[in-house]
Structure formats: C-alpha cells, structure tokens
C-alpha cells in the first residue's frame, strides 16, 4: 500500500511539473524582449551600426543634455586600446599630453579619489573611459521617450 501511495504521489508530482513547465513555455512565447525575438529564433536585432565617427577634430560635438553628463566622444575610437598595458585615450587627453594633442583635458573630477582627495594621476575608477563615454552614433532609441534636454546656462 505504502509503495502505491508513493507511486501516486510521484505521478501527481510529475503531472504537476509538466503543467508547470507547459505554462512557463506559453509565458515564454508571449514575452517579447527588446530584441523582438526569442534566443532560440534567428536573430532579428537591428544590424550593428557602422560607427560614423571620423578622426579627432573632424566632427561636430553633440552638446551635453544635463550638468555632469559624460560628454559623447566626437571621434572614432576604432582600434583605440584600453587595457592594463596601454590607455590610448590618455595619450591625447591626460594632463601632460592634452596641449600637444590639442584635445580637451580630462575633467578635473577624474583626478580625485572617491574621498575627493587630489591625485597626481587619473583615478583608477576613471581608467576605463568607455564605461562612461560613448562615441556619437545615430542610434534610434529602442523605446520611445519624452526626454528633453535640461536648459543649461
Ligand atoms: C589622437 C588623439 C586622441 C585620442 C587618442 C583620443 N582622443 Fe578624444 N578627442 C581628441 C580631440 C582632438 C578632441 C576634440 C575634438 C573636437 O572637439 O572636435 C577629442 C574629444 C573628446 C571628447 C569630447 C570632450 C568634450 O568636452 O566634449 C571625449 C569625451 C573624448 N575625446 C574621449 C576620448 C576617449 C574615451 C578616448 C579613448 C577611447 C579618446 N578620446 C582618444 C583627441 C583624441
Ligand atoms: C565613471 C565615469 C567616467 C569615466 C570612467 C571617465 N569619465 Fe570622463 N567624464 C565623466 C563625466 C561625468 C564628465 C563630465 C563632468 C566632469 O567633468 O566630471 C566627464 C568629462 C570628461 C571630459 C571633458 C572635461 C571637461 O572639462 O569638460 C573629458 C575630455 C573626459 N571626461 C575624458 C575622459 C577620458 C579620456 C577617460 C578615460 C581615461 C574618462 N573621461 C573616464 C565621466 C567619466
């Protein structure tokens, strides 16, 4: 008797789990992520944008939309290395180099540590430039929004 009970409990559990997974599958089909298709389907994401950037200085800057916005990069960064050995951005934007490169100097905030203490060199928290600065590209928003730039003096 005990074995039969066990068996029916197992069967019931199996039936329940089938139901559960079936319902998950249906929910999955209804879910339409931003890429507009499921992982298992052929990728329908928009094609990668060919970056429109040109050499430094050859392109208009896009004005900032709010105070403290990391400015967009107004030039191509194709092949610009940032790793533990080299940070090519520093070669043009760091304090010792920006004048010769005729490039804007890295923000003073980048030469302070988290406690606000002045540093001789750029803070390591700012080393990975592309974490905050992105190149300009004509990328349409994936979802509509009504954002308006903050009026700045
Ligand atoms: C060969 C020199 C050179 C290199 C290397 C370089 N830049 Fe620039 N960058 C410039 C120049 C010159 C400008 C100014 C261009 C202009 O205003 O038209 C500029 C502008 C910028 C600006 C805009 C600043 C503002 O106030 O609007 C940002 C941000 C920037 N660069 C980030 C980067 C990052 C990040 C890297 C590395 C991935 C990098 N740059 C590598 C020369 C360089
Ligand atoms: C954690 C985010 C972050 C990282 C990482 C970062 N920046 Fe910035 N950057 C900002 C913000 C925010 C601003 C605008 C406000 C300011 O100047 O602090 C800015 C401003 C700038 C400016 C304009 C300065 C000015 O006076 O108008 C330049 C040039 C710049 N960054 C270059 C770089 C370079 C080159 C690197 C990498 C070595 C880098 N940034 C890393 C966030 C970042």
mmCIF file of C-alpha atoms and ligand atoms in Angstrom, residues 56-57 59 61 64 71-75 77 80 88-89 92-93 101-104 129-130 133, ligand 1:
data_model
loop_
_atom_site.group_PDB
_atom_site.id
_atom_site.type_symbol
_atom_site.label_atom_id
_atom_site.label_comp_id
_atom_site.label_asym_id
_atom_site.label_seq_id
_atom_site.Cartn_x
_atom_site.Cartn_y
_atom_site.Cartn_z
ATOM 1 C CA UNK A 56 39.547 63.678 -33.783
ATOM 2 C CA UNK A 57 38.636 67.247 -34.683
ATOM 3 C CA UNK A 59 33.344 66.153 -36.415
ATOM 4 C CA UNK A 61 30.485 67.806 -30.843
ATOM 5 C CA UNK A 64 25.549 67.863 -23.309
ATOM 6 C CA UNK A 71 30.333 64.127 -22.970
ATOM 7 C CA UNK A 72 29.929 61.913 -26.026
ATOM 8 C CA UNK A 73 33.140 61.105 -27.873
ATOM 9 C CA UNK A 74 33.140 63.211 -31.060
ATOM 10 C CA UNK A 75 35.618 60.998 -32.911
ATOM 11 C CA UNK A 77 37.647 55.122 -31.292
ATOM 12 C CA UNK A 80 41.872 52.558 -29.512
ATOM 13 C CA UNK A 88 45.483 55.348 -25.760
ATOM 14 C CA UNK A 89 42.920 57.932 -24.593
ATOM 15 C CA UNK A 92 45.767 62.755 -26.017
ATOM 16 C CA UNK A 93 43.582 63.727 -23.046
ATOM 17 C CA UNK A 101 47.357 66.829 -28.892
ATOM 18 C CA UNK A 102 45.057 69.901 -28.997
ATOM 19 C CA UNK A 103 42.455 67.788 -27.218
ATOM 20 C CA UNK A 104 40.136 68.729 -24.331
ATOM 21 C CA UNK A 129 36.898 55.641 -20.265
ATOM 22 C CA UNK A 130 34.340 53.807 -22.389
ATOM 23 C CA UNK A 133 31.969 57.967 -22.564
HETATM 24 C C1 LIG B 1 44.808 61.251 -31.275
HETATM 25 C C2 LIG B 1 44.299 61.986 -30.117
HETATM 26 C C3 LIG B 1 43.074 61.473 -29.415
HETATM 27 C C4 LIG B 1 42.873 60.217 -28.897
HETATM 28 C C5 LIG B 1 43.794 59.007 -28.937
HETATM 29 C C6 LIG B 1 41.587 60.254 -28.227
HETATM 30 N N1 LIG B 1 41.028 61.497 -28.365
HETATM 31 FE FE1 LIG B 1 39.273 62.152 -27.592
HETATM 32 N N2 LIG B 1 39.467 63.930 -28.508
HETATM 33 C C7 LIG B 1 40.580 64.333 -29.239
HETATM 34 C C8 LIG B 1 40.345 65.669 -29.782
HETATM 35 C C9 LIG B 1 41.316 66.463 -30.661
HETATM 36 C C10 LIG B 1 39.059 66.058 -29.332
HETATM 37 C C11 LIG B 1 38.325 67.351 -29.628
HETATM 38 C C12 LIG B 1 37.571 67.107 -30.912
HETATM 39 C C13 LIG B 1 36.600 68.173 -31.260
HETATM 40 O O1 LIG B 1 36.154 68.905 -30.401
HETATM 41 O O2 LIG B 1 36.243 68.221 -32.443
HETATM 42 C C14 LIG B 1 38.546 64.945 -28.531
HETATM 43 C C15 LIG B 1 37.336 64.967 -27.881
HETATM 44 C C16 LIG B 1 36.936 64.009 -26.958
HETATM 45 C C17 LIG B 1 35.791 64.128 -26.075
HETATM 46 C C18 LIG B 1 34.782 65.282 -26.021
HETATM 47 C C19 LIG B 1 35.035 66.180 -24.834
HETATM 48 C C20 LIG B 1 34.000 67.277 -24.722
HETATM 49 O O3 LIG B 1 34.191 68.129 -23.845
HETATM 50 O O4 LIG B 1 33.034 67.304 -25.472
HETATM 51 C C21 LIG B 1 35.726 62.976 -25.336
HETATM 52 C C22 LIG B 1 34.706 62.602 -24.282
HETATM 53 C C23 LIG B 1 36.838 62.147 -25.759
HETATM 54 N N3 LIG B 1 37.560 62.793 -26.739
HETATM 55 C C24 LIG B 1 37.100 60.896 -25.233
HETATM 56 C C25 LIG B 1 38.104 60.055 -25.708
HETATM 57 C C26 LIG B 1 38.262 58.683 -25.302
HETATM 58 C C27 LIG B 1 37.374 57.955 -24.296
HETATM 59 C C28 LIG B 1 39.343 58.182 -25.972
HETATM 60 C C29 LIG B 1 39.879 56.776 -25.947
HETATM 61 C C30 LIG B 1 38.935 55.715 -26.292
HETATM 62 C C31 LIG B 1 39.886 59.269 -26.785
HETATM 63 N N4 LIG B 1 39.090 60.368 -26.611
HETATM 64 C C32 LIG B 1 41.027 59.184 -27.553
HETATM 65 C C33 LIG B 1 41.726 63.596 -29.431
HETATM 66 C C34 LIG B 1 41.912 62.276 -29.088
#
